[in-house]
Amino acid sequence: NFVDMKYSVAPVVRVAVEPKNPADLPKLTLGLKRLAQYDPLIQVHTAPTGEHILAGSGELHLEVCLKKLKEDFMRGADVHVADPIVSYAETVSAEASQVCCGKSPNKLNRFQMTAEPLSEDLCAAIDDAVLSDLDNKKRASLLVSEYKWSTTDARKVWAFGPPPDGEANVLVDQSKGVAYLHDVKDSIVSAFEQVCG
């Protein structure tokens, strides 16, 4: 049973790639799959716009991977590479001083959210998927005993940071007496994953 390695660097520089000749698109798709197998740090995905995105730890890493892609995995087929973009990620260093509020389009529903930092130990446990693999009762018990969470919050964890990395984010439902909340839970979790991803 193999376990994925954890790297100390993250793929923060991204480029979009496309074949110069549209007939080479199958070669590009296959080449990107092979590149992802060749270099486990590189991330390859298709954006909602249809662009093929390549993410690496830096410009040099991407340059080496693009050379490997063109020469070895695409057998010389030419690709157009967009300018590199550096991913930007924020962190929460103190409890939020404001509550963020939003309303549904029909103005009948309100949504409030706040943010606060997580302890280093809890971040490590989330990154190592220690908590996400547990059932709700065991996870709540661990959050209360090891990380000093309130029992109420520990029982109402809806999601951890977006897969596959986790990124040490937690979505906790702190609502009280809200009817039909389970009907929108999936949408709220999806929005949380989009924002944190």
Coordinates of C-alpha atoms in Angstrom, one line a residue:
N1 CA 0.0 0.0 0.0
F2 CA 1.7 3.2 -1.2
V3 CA 1.2 6.6 0.5
D4 CA 1.6 9.9 -1.3
M5 CA 4.7 11.9 -0.3
K6 CA 4.3 15.3 1.4
Y7 CA 6.4 18.0 -0.2
S8 CA 7.8 21.1 1.6
V9 CA 7.1 23.1 -1.5
A10 CA 3.8 23.7 -3.3
P11 CA 3.0 24.1 -6.9
V12 CA 2.4 27.9 -6.9
V13 CA 3.4 29.0 -10.5
R14 CA 0.9 28.1 -13.2
V15 CA 0.8 28.2 -17.0
A16 CA -1.8 27.4 -19.5
V17 CA -0.6 25.2 -22.4
E18 CA -2.3 24.5 -25.8
P19 CA -1.0 22.8 -29.0
K20 CA -0.1 25.2 -31.8
N21 CA -1.7 22.7 -34.2
P22 CA -5.2 21.7 -32.9
A23 CA -4.6 18.2 -34.4
D24 CA -1.9 17.7 -31.7
L25 CA -4.5 18.0 -28.8
P26 CA -4.6 14.2 -28.2
K27 CA -0.7 14.3 -28.0
L28 CA -0.9 17.1 -25.5
T29 CA -3.5 15.4 -23.3
L30 CA -1.5 12.2 -23.3
G31 CA 1.8 14.1 -22.7
L32 CA 0.4 15.9 -19.7
K33 CA -0.8 12.6 -18.2
R34 CA 2.7 11.2 -18.7
L35 CA 4.3 14.3 -17.3
A36 CA 2.1 14.1 -14.1
Q37 CA 3.3 10.5 -13.6
Y38 CA 7.0 11.4 -14.3
D39 CA 7.0 14.4 -11.9
P40 CA 4.8 13.9 -8.8
L41 CA 5.2 17.5 -7.7
I42 CA 3.7 18.9 -11.0
Q43 CA -0.1 19.4 -11.0
V44 CA -2.1 19.1 -14.2
H45 CA -5.7 19.9 -14.5
T46 CA -8.2 21.3 -17.0
A47 CA -9.8 24.6 -16.1
P48 CA -13.5 25.2 -16.5
T49 CA -12.6 27.3 -19.6
G50 CA -11.1 24.2 -21.2
E51 CA -7.5 25.3 -20.8
H52 CA -4.9 22.8 -19.8
I53 CA -3.1 24.1 -16.7
L54 CA 0.3 23.1 -15.5
A55 CA 1.4 24.1 -12.0
G56 CA 4.9 23.8 -10.6
S57 CA 7.0 25.0 -7.7
G58 CA 8.7 27.7 -9.7
E59 CA 9.5 29.0 -13.1
L60 CA 12.6 26.8 -13.5
H61 CA 10.6 23.7 -12.5
L62 CA 7.9 24.6 -15.1
E63 CA 10.6 25.3 -17.7
V64 CA 12.2 21.8 -17.2
C65 CA 8.8 20.2 -17.2
L66 CA 7.7 22.0 -20.4
K67 CA 10.9 20.9 -22.1
K68 CA 10.3 17.3 -21.0
L69 CA 6.7 17.6 -22.2
K70 CA 7.7 18.9 -25.7
E71 CA 10.7 16.7 -26.3
D72 CA 9.9 13.4 -24.7
F73 CA 6.1 13.1 -24.2
M74 CA 4.8 15.0 -27.3
R75 CA 7.6 13.9 -29.7
G76 CA 8.4 17.4 -30.8
A77 CA 4.9 18.7 -31.3
D78 CA 4.9 22.5 -30.7
V79 CA 2.8 24.0 -27.8
H80 CA 1.9 27.6 -27.0
V81 CA 2.6 28.4 -23.3
A82 CA 0.9 31.4 -21.6
D83 CA 2.7 33.7 -19.3
P84 CA 3.2 32.2 -15.8
I85 CA 0.8 33.2 -13.1
V86 CA 1.7 33.0 -9.4
S87 CA -1.0 31.6 -7.1
Y88 CA -1.9 33.9 -4.3
A89 CA -3.1 32.4 -1.0
E90 CA -4.1 34.3 2.2
T91 CA -3.8 33.1 5.7
V92 CA -5.8 34.0 8.8
S93 CA -3.4 35.2 11.6
A94 CA -6.0 36.6 14.0
E95 CA -9.7 36.2 14.7
A96 CA -11.8 38.3 12.2
S97 CA -12.9 41.6 13.6
Q98 CA -16.0 41.6 11.3
V99 CA -18.7 39.1 10.4
C100 CA -19.1 38.7 6.7
C101 CA -22.8 38.7 5.7
G102 CA -24.6 37.7 2.5
K103 CA -28.3 37.4 1.4
S104 CA -29.9 35.0 -1.1
P105 CA -31.2 36.6 -4.3
N106 CA -34.8 36.4 -2.9
K107 CA -33.6 38.2 0.3
L108 CA -35.3 35.6 2.5
N109 CA -32.1 33.9 3.6
R110 CA -29.0 35.4 5.4
F111 CA -25.6 33.8 5.6
Q112 CA -22.9 34.9 8.0
M113 CA -19.3 33.8 8.2
T114 CA -16.2 34.6 10.2
A115 CA -12.7 33.3 10.3
E116 CA -10.2 32.5 13.0
P117 CA -6.7 30.8 12.9
L118 CA -6.2 27.2 13.6
S119 CA -3.5 25.8 15.9
E120 CA -0.3 24.5 14.3
D121 CA -1.0 21.0 15.6
L122 CA -4.5 21.0 14.1
C123 CA -3.2 22.3 10.8
A124 CA -0.7 19.4 10.7
A125 CA -3.5 16.9 11.5
I126 CA -5.7 18.3 8.7
D127 CA -2.8 18.3 6.2
D128 CA -2.1 14.6 7.1
A129 CA -5.8 13.7 6.7
V130 CA -5.9 12.4 10.3
L131 CA -9.3 14.0 11.0
S132 CA -11.0 13.7 7.7
D133 CA -10.6 9.9 7.8
L134 CA -12.5 9.6 11.1
D135 CA -16.2 9.2 11.6
N136 CA -18.0 12.2 13.1
K137 CA -18.1 10.9 16.7
K138 CA -14.4 10.0 16.8
R139 CA -13.4 13.3 15.1
A140 CA -15.5 15.3 17.5
S141 CA -14.0 13.5 20.5
L142 CA -10.4 14.1 19.2
L143 CA -11.1 17.8 18.5
V144 CA -12.4 18.3 22.0
S145 CA -9.6 16.3 23.8
E146 CA -6.6 17.1 21.7
Y147 CA -7.3 20.6 20.2
K148 CA -9.6 22.1 23.0
W149 CA -12.6 22.7 20.7
S150 CA -16.0 23.2 22.2
T151 CA -18.2 20.1 21.9
T152 CA -20.8 21.9 19.9
D153 CA -18.4 23.1 17.2
A154 CA -16.6 19.7 17.1
R155 CA -19.8 17.9 16.3
K156 CA -20.8 20.4 13.6
V157 CA -17.7 20.2 11.3
W158 CA -19.1 20.2 7.7
A159 CA -15.8 20.1 5.7
F160 CA -12.1 20.4 5.7
G161 CA -10.1 22.3 3.1
P162 CA -10.6 21.2 -0.5
P163 CA -9.2 17.9 -1.6
P164 CA -6.6 16.7 -2.4
D165 CA -4.4 18.9 -0.2
G166 CA -6.7 20.0 2.6
E167 CA -4.9 23.3 3.1
A168 CA -5.9 23.3 6.8
N169 CA -9.3 24.9 6.5
V170 CA -12.4 23.9 8.4
L171 CA -16.0 24.7 7.8
V172 CA -18.1 24.6 11.0
D173 CA -21.9 25.1 11.2
Q174 CA -22.7 27.4 14.1
S175 CA -26.3 28.0 13.2
K176 CA -29.0 27.5 15.7
G177 CA -32.6 26.5 14.9
V178 CA -32.4 26.9 11.2
A179 CA -34.9 24.8 9.3
Y180 CA -34.0 23.0 6.0
L181 CA -30.3 23.8 6.4
H182 CA -29.5 20.3 5.2
D183 CA -31.0 21.2 1.9
V184 CA -28.3 23.7 1.2
K185 CA -25.4 22.0 3.0
D186 CA -23.9 20.6 -0.2
S187 CA -24.0 24.1 -1.9
I188 CA -22.3 25.7 1.1
V189 CA -19.6 23.1 1.3
S190 CA -19.0 23.5 -2.5
A191 CA -18.7 27.2 -2.1
F192 CA -16.3 26.7 0.8
E193 CA -14.1 24.4 -1.3
Q194 CA -14.1 26.9 -4.2
V195 CA -13.0 29.8 -1.9
C196 CA -10.3 27.8 -0.1
G197 CA -9.0 26.0 -3.3

